[in-house]
Coordinates of C-alpha atoms in Angstrom, one line a residue:
M25 CA 91.5 66.3 47.3
T26 CA 91.4 68.9 50.5
G27 CA 89.5 69.8 53.6
F28 CA 88.4 65.6 54.1
N29 CA 86.5 64.8 57.2
P30 CA 85.3 61.1 58.2
P31 CA 81.6 60.3 58.6
F32 CA 80.6 60.9 62.1
R33 CA 78.0 58.9 62.0
G34 CA 79.5 56.1 61.4
I35 CA 82.2 56.7 63.1
Y36 CA 80.5 57.0 65.8
K37 CA 78.4 53.2 65.4
I38 CA 81.5 52.3 64.7
L39 CA 82.6 53.3 68.4
L40 CA 79.1 52.6 70.2
A41 CA 79.8 48.8 69.7
N42 CA 83.0 48.3 70.6
G43 CA 82.0 47.0 74.0
Y44 CA 82.6 50.2 75.5
D45 CA 80.2 50.1 78.8
F46 CA 80.4 52.5 81.7
R47 CA 83.2 50.7 83.2
S48 CA 85.6 50.8 81.0
S49 CA 84.9 54.1 79.0
M50 CA 85.1 55.5 82.3
L51 CA 88.4 53.9 82.8
E52 CA 89.7 55.2 79.6
L53 CA 89.6 58.5 80.8
I54 CA 91.7 57.7 83.5
D55 CA 93.9 56.2 81.5
N56 CA 94.2 59.7 79.6
S57 CA 94.3 62.0 83.3
L58 CA 97.5 59.6 84.7
S59 CA 99.9 59.7 80.9
K60 CA 99.6 63.3 81.1
N61 CA 101.6 62.5 84.7
A62 CA 99.1 63.5 86.9
K63 CA 99.0 63.1 90.9
N64 CA 95.9 64.4 91.4
I65 CA 92.4 62.6 90.0
R66 CA 88.9 63.8 91.5
I67 CA 85.3 62.3 90.0
I68 CA 82.5 63.8 90.4
I69 CA 79.2 62.4 90.4
A70 CA 76.5 65.1 90.1
R71 CA 72.3 64.0 91.0
E72 CA 69.8 65.2 90.8
N73 CA 68.9 64.7 94.5
E74 CA 72.0 65.5 97.1
A75 CA 70.5 64.1 99.9
D76 CA 68.9 60.9 98.5
E77 CA 71.7 57.8 97.4
N78 CA 69.1 56.2 94.7
S79 CA 69.0 59.5 93.4
P80 CA 69.8 59.7 88.7
I81 CA 73.2 60.7 88.2
T82 CA 72.9 64.0 85.7
R83 CA 76.3 64.9 84.7
I84 CA 80.1 62.9 85.2
I85 CA 83.0 64.8 85.7
I86 CA 86.7 64.1 86.4
Y87 CA 89.8 66.7 86.7
D88 CA 93.3 66.2 87.1
N89 CA 96.5 68.1 87.6
G90 CA 98.8 66.5 84.5
T91 CA 101.1 68.3 82.3
A92 CA 97.5 69.3 80.4
M93 CA 97.3 69.9 76.4
D94 CA 97.3 73.2 74.5
S95 CA 94.7 74.3 71.9
N96 CA 96.2 71.9 69.1
T97 CA 97.2 68.5 71.0
L98 CA 93.2 69.0 72.6
V99 CA 91.9 68.8 68.8
N100 CA 94.5 65.5 68.2
A101 CA 93.3 64.2 70.9
F102 CA 89.6 64.4 70.4
T103 CA 90.4 63.4 66.4
I104 CA 89.9 59.3 65.6
G105 CA 93.7 57.2 65.0
H106 CA 95.7 60.6 65.5
E107 CA 98.8 59.2 66.6
K108 CA 101.1 60.2 69.3
L109 CA 104.9 60.9 68.9
N110 CA 107.5 59.9 71.1
R111 CA 105.1 58.2 72.6
D112 CA 105.7 56.7 76.2
S113 CA 107.3 53.0 76.4
N114 CA 104.5 52.5 79.4
D115 CA 101.3 54.4 77.5
I116 CA 98.9 52.5 78.3
G117 CA 96.9 53.6 75.1
E118 CA 98.1 52.9 71.1
F119 CA 95.1 52.7 69.0
S120 CA 94.2 57.2 69.5
T121 CA 90.4 56.3 70.3
G122 CA 90.4 55.5 73.9
M123 CA 89.3 59.1 75.1
K124 CA 87.4 60.2 72.2
A125 CA 85.5 56.2 72.8
G126 CA 85.3 57.0 76.5
F127 CA 83.3 60.3 75.6
F128 CA 80.4 59.2 73.1
N129 CA 79.5 56.2 75.3
M130 CA 78.6 57.8 77.7
G131 CA 77.0 61.0 77.3
L132 CA 75.5 62.7 74.7
D133 CA 77.1 66.2 75.7
I134 CA 81.1 66.9 76.7
T135 CA 83.2 69.5 77.6
V136 CA 87.4 70.0 77.8
I137 CA 89.3 72.4 79.5
S138 CA 92.9 72.2 79.1
K139 CA 95.4 74.1 81.0
V140 CA 99.2 73.4 80.3
S141 CA 101.2 75.5 82.7
G142 CA 102.5 78.9 81.3
G143 CA 100.1 78.9 79.0
D144 CA 96.6 79.5 78.4
L145 CA 92.8 77.9 78.7
V146 CA 91.8 76.4 76.1
G147 CA 88.6 74.3 75.3
L148 CA 86.4 72.1 73.1
Y149 CA 82.1 71.2 73.3
A150 CA 80.8 68.8 71.4
N151 CA 77.1 68.1 70.6
V152 CA 76.8 65.2 69.7
E153 CA 73.6 65.0 68.0
A154 CA 74.6 68.6 65.6
M155 CA 77.3 66.7 65.0
K156 CA 75.5 63.2 63.7
E157 CA 72.9 66.3 62.2
S158 CA 75.4 67.7 60.1
N159 CA 77.4 64.4 59.6
S160 CA 80.7 65.9 60.4
Y161 CA 83.3 65.1 63.4
A162 CA 84.5 68.8 63.8
P163 CA 83.1 69.8 67.4
T164 CA 80.8 72.1 68.0
E165 CA 83.3 74.6 69.0
I166 CA 86.8 75.3 69.7
V167 CA 87.8 77.9 72.3
N168 CA 92.1 78.8 71.5
K169 CA 92.0 81.1 74.2
M170 CA 89.0 80.6 77.0
Y171 CA 86.5 83.9 77.5
P172 CA 83.4 84.6 80.4
E173 CA 81.0 83.2 78.0
F174 CA 82.0 79.7 77.6
L175 CA 83.2 78.5 81.3
N176 CA 79.2 80.2 82.0
T177 CA 77.1 78.5 79.8
H178 CA 78.8 75.0 80.0
F179 CA 79.7 74.9 83.5
V180 CA 78.0 75.2 87.1
Q181 CA 80.7 78.1 89.5
N182 CA 81.7 75.6 92.3
D183 CA 83.0 72.6 89.5
I184 CA 85.1 74.4 88.6
S185 CA 86.4 76.9 91.3
S186 CA 88.6 74.8 92.6
F187 CA 90.1 73.4 88.7
M188 CA 90.7 77.5 88.0
E189 CA 92.5 77.4 90.9
Q190 CA 95.5 75.2 89.1
S191 CA 98.7 76.7 87.7
S192 CA 98.0 73.1 85.1
G193 CA 95.4 70.5 84.2
T194 CA 92.9 69.1 82.1
F195 CA 88.6 68.6 83.5
I196 CA 86.1 67.4 81.5
Q197 CA 82.5 67.0 81.6
I198 CA 79.5 64.4 79.9
K199 CA 75.9 65.5 80.5
N200 CA 72.9 63.9 78.8
L201 CA 74.0 60.7 79.8
I202 CA 73.1 57.6 77.2
P203 CA 71.3 54.8 78.4
K204 CA 73.8 52.5 79.2
C205 CA 75.1 54.9 81.3
Q206 CA 71.6 55.7 83.7
M207 CA 72.0 54.8 86.9
I208 CA 71.1 56.1 90.4
F209 CA 74.6 57.1 92.4
S210 CA 74.8 54.7 94.8
D211 CA 75.9 52.5 91.8
A212 CA 77.8 54.6 89.8
I213 CA 79.8 54.9 93.6
E214 CA 79.8 51.4 93.4
K215 CA 80.9 50.7 90.0
I216 CA 83.3 54.0 89.3
T217 CA 85.2 52.4 92.3
K218 CA 85.4 49.1 92.5
T219 CA 86.8 49.3 88.9
I220 CA 89.3 51.7 89.7
M221 CA 91.4 49.3 92.8
N222 CA 91.1 46.4 90.3
S223 CA 92.3 47.7 87.0
Y224 CA 95.6 49.6 88.6
T225 CA 98.2 47.5 89.8
V226 CA 100.3 50.9 90.5
M227 CA 99.1 54.4 90.9
P228 CA 102.0 55.8 88.7
N229 CA 103.9 58.6 90.2
N230 CA 101.2 57.6 93.7
C231 CA 98.8 59.5 92.1
K232 CA 95.8 59.4 94.3
I233 CA 92.1 59.3 92.8
I234 CA 89.3 60.7 94.9
V235 CA 85.3 60.1 94.3
T236 CA 82.9 63.0 95.4
D237 CA 79.6 64.3 95.2
Q238 CA 78.6 68.8 94.3
G239 CA 78.9 67.9 98.5
N240 CA 80.6 66.7 101.7
F241 CA 80.5 62.8 100.3
T242 CA 84.1 61.5 99.7
K243 CA 85.6 58.9 98.5
D244 CA 89.0 57.6 98.2
I245 CA 90.4 55.6 95.8
I246 CA 93.0 52.8 96.3
P247 CA 94.1 50.3 94.3
S248 CA 94.1 46.4 95.6
N249 CA 96.9 45.5 95.4
L250 CA 95.3 41.7 93.8
F251 CA 99.0 40.8 93.6
Y252 CA 100.8 41.8 96.4
I253 CA 103.4 43.7 95.9
D254 CA 105.6 43.9 98.5
Q255 CA 103.3 42.1 100.9
D256 CA 104.9 38.9 99.9
N257 CA 104.1 38.4 103.9
K258 CA 100.6 37.5 103.2
L259 CA 101.2 34.5 100.2
E260 CA 101.2 31.2 101.3
F261 CA 104.5 30.5 99.4
P262 CA 107.0 33.4 97.5
P263 CA 105.9 34.7 94.6
I264 CA 107.6 33.2 91.3
T265 CA 108.9 35.5 89.3
T266 CA 109.7 34.4 85.6
T267 CA 109.7 37.0 81.9
L268 CA 108.6 35.6 78.6
L269 CA 111.1 37.2 75.3
I270 CA 108.4 37.9 72.0
Y271 CA 110.7 37.1 69.2
K272 CA 110.0 37.5 66.0
G273 CA 109.9 34.0 64.2
D274 CA 112.2 33.2 61.0
S275 CA 109.2 32.0 59.2
I276 CA 105.4 32.4 57.9
S277 CA 105.1 28.7 60.3
K278 CA 106.3 30.0 62.8
P279 CA 106.2 34.2 63.6
Y280 CA 107.0 33.8 67.0
R281 CA 109.0 33.0 69.1
V282 CA 107.9 33.1 72.7
I283 CA 112.0 32.7 75.3
E284 CA 111.7 32.0 78.4
K285 CA 114.5 34.3 80.2
N286 CA 114.6 32.4 84.0
T287 CA 117.0 33.9 86.6
T288 CA 115.3 32.1 89.3
V289 CA 115.1 28.3 89.8
R290 CA 112.0 26.2 90.2
V291 CA 110.9 23.1 90.1
I292 CA 108.8 22.0 86.4
K293 CA 108.1 18.6 87.3
N294 CA 107.5 17.7 91.1
N295 CA 109.2 14.1 91.4
K296 CA 109.0 12.4 94.4
N297 CA 112.4 11.5 94.7
K298 CA 114.4 13.9 92.4
P299 CA 113.0 17.0 91.6
V300 CA 113.5 18.2 88.6
K301 CA 114.7 21.9 88.1
T302 CA 114.9 25.1 85.8
G303 CA 118.6 27.1 86.7
G304 CA 119.7 30.6 86.2
S305 CA 120.6 33.8 87.9
L306 CA 120.0 37.4 87.5
T307 CA 123.7 37.6 86.6
S308 CA 123.7 34.7 84.6
P309 CA 120.3 34.1 82.7
V310 CA 119.2 30.7 81.5
Y311 CA 116.7 30.8 78.3
Y312 CA 114.3 28.1 76.9
E313 CA 112.5 28.1 73.8
Y314 CA 108.5 27.3 74.1
T315 CA 106.9 25.4 71.5
A316 CA 103.3 24.3 71.3
Y317 CA 102.3 21.2 73.3
T318 CA 101.1 17.9 71.0
R319 CA 98.5 16.0 72.0
G320 CA 99.7 14.7 74.7
Q321 CA 102.6 15.8 75.5
Q322 CA 103.4 16.8 78.8
F323 CA 103.5 20.7 80.9
H324 CA 107.0 20.1 81.4
T325 CA 108.2 18.8 78.0
N326 CA 107.3 21.5 75.4
M327 CA 110.3 23.7 76.7
E328 CA 113.7 23.1 75.5
K329 CA 117.4 24.5 76.9
I330 CA 118.8 27.3 74.4
T331 CA 122.7 28.8 74.5
K332 CA 121.6 31.2 72.1
V333 CA 118.7 34.0 71.5
P334 CA 117.6 34.4 68.5
T335 CA 119.2 37.2 66.4
T336 CA 115.3 38.6 64.6
E337 CA 113.3 41.5 66.2
C338 CA 112.9 40.7 70.0
L339 CA 109.2 42.5 69.7
G340 CA 108.9 42.9 73.7
E341 CA 108.9 41.4 77.2
I342 CA 106.0 39.7 79.1
D343 CA 106.8 40.0 82.8
I344 CA 105.0 37.8 85.1
R345 CA 104.9 37.3 88.8
L346 CA 102.7 33.6 89.9
I347 CA 101.7 33.4 93.6
Q348 CA 99.0 31.5 96.3
V349 CA 97.9 34.0 98.3
K350 CA 97.0 33.0 102.3
D351 CA 93.1 32.6 103.4
L352 CA 92.5 35.5 106.3
F353 CA 93.5 38.1 103.2
F354 CA 92.2 35.7 100.0
Q355 CA 88.5 36.4 102.3
Q356 CA 88.8 40.0 102.4
E357 CA 89.2 40.5 99.3
K358 CA 85.2 40.1 98.7
E359 CA 85.2 44.0 99.5
Y360 CA 86.8 44.3 96.1
F361 CA 84.3 43.3 94.1
I362 CA 81.0 44.3 93.6
E363 CA 77.9 42.0 94.9
S364 CA 76.7 40.5 91.4
S365 CA 80.9 39.5 89.9
V366 CA 82.0 36.6 90.0
M367 CA 85.7 38.1 90.9
V368 CA 83.2 37.0 94.3
G369 CA 83.4 34.0 94.3
D370 CA 86.3 32.7 91.8
R371 CA 89.2 34.7 90.8
K372 CA 91.4 31.8 90.2
G373 CA 93.9 32.3 86.9
F374 CA 95.7 34.2 84.5
Y375 CA 95.4 37.9 84.5
F376 CA 97.2 40.2 82.1
N377 CA 98.1 43.8 82.2
R378 CA 98.6 46.5 79.9
G379 CA 101.3 48.0 81.5
I380 CA 99.5 49.7 84.2
R381 CA 96.5 48.5 83.6
T382 CA 94.4 45.4 84.2
V383 CA 92.9 44.1 80.4
G384 CA 92.3 40.4 82.0
S385 CA 90.9 38.7 84.9
A386 CA 91.0 35.4 86.6
L387 CA 90.9 33.9 82.6
N388 CA 91.5 30.3 81.4
L389 CA 93.2 30.3 78.1
G390 CA 90.7 28.6 76.3
K391 CA 92.0 25.3 78.6
P392 CA 89.4 24.1 82.1
M393 CA 91.4 24.9 85.1
H394 CA 92.1 21.8 87.6
D395 CA 90.4 20.8 90.5
R396 CA 88.5 23.7 91.6
S397 CA 87.2 21.4 95.1
T398 CA 89.9 22.7 97.0
D399 CA 90.2 26.6 98.6
N400 CA 94.2 26.6 97.4
C401 CA 93.9 26.1 94.3
E402 CA 91.2 29.3 94.1
R403 CA 93.7 31.5 95.8
Q404 CA 96.4 31.1 93.0
R405 CA 96.3 33.0 90.4
M406 CA 99.1 35.0 88.1
Q407 CA 99.2 38.3 87.2
V408 CA 101.2 38.8 82.8
T409 CA 102.5 42.5 82.0
F410 CA 102.2 43.3 78.9
P411 CA 103.4 45.9 77.0
A412 CA 100.6 47.7 74.7
K413 CA 102.8 46.8 71.3
L414 CA 101.7 43.3 71.6
D415 CA 98.0 43.7 71.8
S416 CA 97.6 41.5 68.7
I417 CA 99.4 38.0 69.9
I418 CA 97.4 38.3 73.1
G419 CA 94.5 39.9 72.4
S420 CA 93.7 43.0 74.2
K421 CA 91.1 44.0 71.9
F422 CA 89.8 47.6 71.4
N423 CA 88.7 48.4 74.3
K424 CA 91.9 47.4 75.9
Q425 CA 90.3 44.5 76.5
M426 CA 89.9 40.4 77.0
E427 CA 88.2 37.7 76.1
N428 CA 88.4 34.7 78.1
N429 CA 90.0 32.5 75.6
A430 CA 93.3 30.4 74.3
L431 CA 95.3 33.6 73.2
P432 CA 96.0 34.2 69.4
C433 CA 99.9 33.2 69.9
I434 CA 99.2 29.6 70.5
V435 CA 102.5 29.2 71.6
L436 CA 102.8 32.6 74.1
N437 CA 99.6 30.5 75.6
D438 CA 100.9 27.1 75.5
A439 CA 103.6 28.5 77.1
L440 CA 102.1 30.7 79.8
W441 CA 99.8 27.6 80.6
S442 CA 103.9 25.5 81.6
I443 CA 105.1 27.9 83.7
W444 CA 101.2 27.8 85.4
K445 CA 100.9 24.0 86.0
Q446 CA 105.0 23.5 86.8
V447 CA 104.2 26.2 90.1
I448 CA 101.1 24.9 90.7
I449 CA 101.7 21.0 90.9
K450 CA 104.5 22.2 93.4
W451 CA 102.5 23.6 95.2
E452 CA 99.3 21.6 95.5
A453 CA 102.4 19.0 97.1
D454 CA 103.2 21.3 99.7
S455 CA 99.5 22.9 101.0
P456 CA 97.6 22.2 103.4
V457 CA 94.3 20.6 101.7
K458 CA 91.3 22.8 101.9
V459 CA 87.9 23.1 100.6
K460 CA 86.5 25.8 99.2
S461 CA 83.5 26.0 102.0
E462 CA 84.5 28.1 105.4
T463 CA 81.2 25.8 107.0
E464 CA 81.6 23.1 106.3
T465 CA 85.8 22.8 108.1
T466 CA 82.7 22.0 111.5
A467 CA 80.2 19.8 109.5
A468 CA 79.9 16.5 111.3
V469 CA 79.7 13.3 110.4
P470 CA 76.7 12.2 108.5
A471 CA 74.4 10.3 110.8
G472 CA 74.2 5.9 110.5
P473 CA 75.8 3.1 111.8
A474 CA 79.6 3.7 112.2
P475 CA 81.9 1.1 110.5
A476 CA 82.8 -2.1 111.4
A477 CA 86.5 -2.0 110.6
P478 CA 89.6 -0.5 111.9
A479 CA 90.5 2.9 112.4
A480 CA 92.4 3.7 109.3
P481 CA 96.1 4.5 109.3
A482 CA 97.1 7.8 110.1
A483 CA 97.9 9.9 106.2
P484 CA 101.6 10.7 106.0
A485 CA 101.6 6.7 105.9
L486 CA 100.0 7.2 102.7
G487 CA 102.2 7.3 99.2
P488 CA 100.7 9.5 96.7
R489 CA 99.0 6.3 94.7
A490 CA 97.3 5.1 97.7
E491 CA 96.7 8.8 98.4
A492 CA 94.9 9.6 94.8
V493 CA 93.0 6.0 96.0
A494 CA 91.5 7.6 99.2
W495 CA 90.7 10.8 97.4
L496 CA 88.8 8.7 95.2
V497 CA 86.6 7.0 96.9
A498 CA 85.6 9.6 99.2
Q499 CA 84.3 11.3 96.3
L500 CA 82.5 8.0 96.0
P501 CA 78.7 7.6 98.1
D502 CA 78.3 5.2 100.4
E503 CA 76.3 3.0 97.1
A504 CA 75.9 3.2 93.3
P505 CA 73.2 4.9 92.3
A506 CA 70.3 2.5 91.3
P507 CA 68.3 3.3 87.5
A508 CA 65.5 1.7 89.4
P509 CA 64.3 0.8 93.0
A510 CA 65.0 -3.3 93.4
P511 CA 62.7 -5.5 94.0
A512 CA 64.2 -7.4 96.4
P513 CA 67.9 -6.6 97.9
A514 CA 70.3 -8.4 96.6
P515 CA 73.0 -11.1 98.8
A516 CA 75.2 -9.1 100.3
L517 CA 79.0 -9.2 98.7
A518 CA 82.3 -10.0 100.3
A519 CA 84.8 -6.6 100.1
P520 CA 85.6 -6.6 96.7
A521 CA 89.6 -8.3 94.8
P522 CA 91.2 -5.5 92.8
A523 CA 89.5 -4.1 89.8
P524 CA 91.0 -4.6 86.3
A525 CA 91.5 -1.4 84.9
L526 CA 88.0 0.3 82.9
A527 CA 86.7 -2.9 83.3
P528 CA 82.5 -2.5 84.2
A529 CA 81.9 -3.6 87.1
P530 CA 81.0 -7.2 86.8
A531 CA 77.5 -9.2 87.3
P532 CA 77.2 -10.0 91.5
A533 CA 78.8 -13.1 92.1
A534 CA 78.1 -15.6 94.2
P535 CA 79.9 -15.5 98.2
A536 CA 82.5 -17.2 98.3
P537 CA 85.8 -17.2 100.6
A538 CA 88.1 -13.5 99.3
P539 CA 91.3 -14.4 97.3
A540 CA 94.8 -14.2 98.5
P541 CA 96.6 -10.7 96.9
A542 CA 97.4 -12.1 93.0
P543 CA 96.2 -10.7 89.5
P544 CA 92.9 -10.3 89.7
P545 CA 91.2 -13.6 88.1
P546 CA 87.9 -13.6 85.1
P547 CA 85.3 -13.8 86.6
A548 CA 82.7 -16.4 88.1
P549 CA 80.1 -16.6 86.3
A550 CA 77.0 -15.8 88.0
P551 CA 75.3 -19.4 89.4
A552 CA 71.4 -17.2 88.4
P553 CA 70.8 -14.1 86.6
A554 CA 69.8 -11.4 89.5
P555 CA 65.7 -10.6 89.3
A556 CA 66.6 -6.7 88.8
P557 CA 69.8 -5.0 89.6
A558 CA 70.5 -4.0 93.3
P559 CA 72.3 -1.6 94.3
A560 CA 75.5 -1.6 94.8
P561 CA 77.6 -2.8 98.4
A562 CA 79.7 -0.6 99.4
L563 CA 82.9 0.6 98.3
A564 CA 86.2 -0.5 100.9
A565 CA 87.9 2.2 101.6
P566 CA 91.8 1.9 101.7
A567 CA 92.8 3.3 103.9
P568 CA 90.9 7.1 103.2
V569 CA 90.9 9.8 106.1
L570 CA 87.9 11.4 107.0
T571 CA 88.3 14.7 105.9
T572 CA 86.2 17.6 105.1
H573 CA 86.3 17.2 102.1
S574 CA 84.6 13.8 101.8
I575 CA 81.5 15.0 104.4
A576 CA 80.7 16.7 101.6
A577 CA 80.8 14.3 99.2
H578 CA 78.8 11.9 101.4
E579 CA 76.1 15.0 100.9
R580 CA 76.0 15.0 96.1
T581 CA 74.2 13.4 94.6
T582 CA 76.2 11.4 91.2
S583 CA 75.3 10.0 89.1
K584 CA 75.2 5.6 87.8
S585 CA 77.2 6.4 85.1
D586 CA 79.6 9.4 87.3
Y587 CA 79.8 6.6 90.2
D588 CA 81.2 3.8 87.3
L589 CA 83.8 6.4 86.0
L590 CA 85.2 7.0 89.5
V591 CA 84.7 3.0 90.2
Q592 CA 87.3 3.0 86.9
L593 CA 89.6 5.6 87.7
R594 CA 89.5 4.3 91.5
N595 CA 90.9 1.2 89.7
I596 CA 93.3 3.2 87.5
V597 CA 95.6 4.1 89.8
T598 CA 95.7 1.1 91.7
I599 CA 97.7 0.4 88.9
A600 CA 101.8 0.0 89.6
N601 CA 103.1 -0.2 85.7
T602 CA 103.3 3.8 85.0
R603 CA 102.9 3.4 81.2
D604 CA 100.2 1.4 81.7
F605 CA 98.6 3.9 83.9
N606 CA 99.6 7.3 80.8
I607 CA 97.1 5.1 78.5
L608 CA 94.2 4.0 81.3
L609 CA 94.1 7.4 82.4
A610 CA 93.9 8.8 78.8
S611 CA 91.1 6.6 77.9
A612 CA 89.6 7.4 81.3
N613 CA 89.7 11.4 79.9
T614 CA 87.9 10.2 76.5
S615 CA 84.8 9.1 78.4
I616 CA 84.1 11.8 80.2
Q617 CA 80.5 13.9 79.3
P618 CA 80.9 17.5 77.9
G619 CA 80.1 19.7 81.3
N620 CA 81.6 16.9 83.9
T621 CA 83.2 19.0 85.7
D622 CA 83.3 16.2 88.6
I623 CA 85.2 14.0 86.9
Y624 CA 87.6 17.0 85.2
K625 CA 88.6 17.8 88.6
A626 CA 89.3 13.9 90.1
L627 CA 91.5 13.5 87.1
M628 CA 93.2 16.8 87.0
K629 CA 93.2 15.6 91.4
I630 CA 95.2 12.0 90.5
S631 CA 97.9 13.9 88.2
S632 CA 98.5 16.5 91.1
L633 CA 98.9 13.9 93.0
L634 CA 100.9 10.9 91.4
G635 CA 103.2 13.8 89.0
E636 CA 102.4 12.2 86.5

């Protein structure tokens, strides 16, 4: 069969259904300029009324001074799935569909002109409605040698005057914008500026990007550098870096092997007296192979040191950088994001870079992040940089975006989580506790009678388990919520002896002298049942330190079931036997109701404090 031409209407629907929006479409066109080694990119946003920021935009222009395209290259670039030959290893694209998807997800009238150095100016015009009518992918007009009528018909002279003076470059204009790209000028400027600045870690060739209008408005776009490359002074700790090598597996059940090439020393288990560390240096790396987690397995036990790397094909390398940002700079980052973005308040997690382009931000890879109650952990993030050829195991989609799920390659997913937890638990232990809310740092202790107990000892005197107990007690309100008002208050109780692990709170006993410290005896039978449930007495805290964290806890409403489980958790951490501790902690973990994030935070805080 000759003259085969794919039907346009079906392809057009597919391109519109692949999750592109205004921002991801713009990024595809910026990618195209960067892949052509542009040193300057200018974005022009035209509007109906140049004096009104709330005026609707009418056309979008992107032009650069890159190496550009000749006539054949331009036509190929407009062809779906055309394979790019001699692809650079750092090329952002893979499927050769990005530029076309960007075009069609923005507007119905597309005009491109391009000129290679020393060559002719060539052009292409595509009217989407005409292409749908003819059901042909062929552009409406292709110009192998430019003529004045084409320029006069499709462009405003002021828009192209600067471009025409360049020796090379590409000029893209999109008009007749489709609904998802119809917006007012001020919104378009904010979306373009903040999307681009947060989507590129660095600009190749020190490329400068400027967004402007037809008049005097001009704004430089500079990458936000959320991982503070060459700015270690803005980090709480030196960054942790390492590399994962992805090898082809040797069986269907083991399609990939994930090997860490470790050239630095890091703590992988934060034992109090003797931390377990990796080895390795730049001249003598140490290799570890990862496996998927099994139920109950700890984060440092799914890696095994190996002496030889696999002989199968190495599919690619993944570079990792893990940081904790200082609070001052973390607060300043809020200006980088659109006000409605979740990134304004939540930037913790995994960031994936496909080459220089960020395709996933603040992801949790299918697992809940531990303890979001402190500002320290909110300032921790991991950068994962991978080549386009690893898309299938990373989960980067057709539109160069990722969903917040576990990665398709579970071994890689668990390897990233292991490295994260190894580093974060050490940092949590070394960080001062700082609650999220800045306003809480000056909060006063809630009004109420002063406690009769003597002053608490200084915090440094607490060991890990005592600190965990103190932290848990600080999460409890002064008394357990009662399911209904009691008709009469119950008799006051003496300070309770240590409660048995995971035992429901017993019925109130008759007043009796407090027993000497010893293993808890069976509860004494009550002389008579209480006429109605009464509020539980305040818990005696084992010398907790009064912090803004505990103040905030007293202001929080806690349900009766949550209160009981927190009491059980407090009892758990008083157990000296590690084996029993692990069993009871796992049992409490299964008691968590779906969505009960407060209890999950408590469990994760215990684990981080004890290094279990």
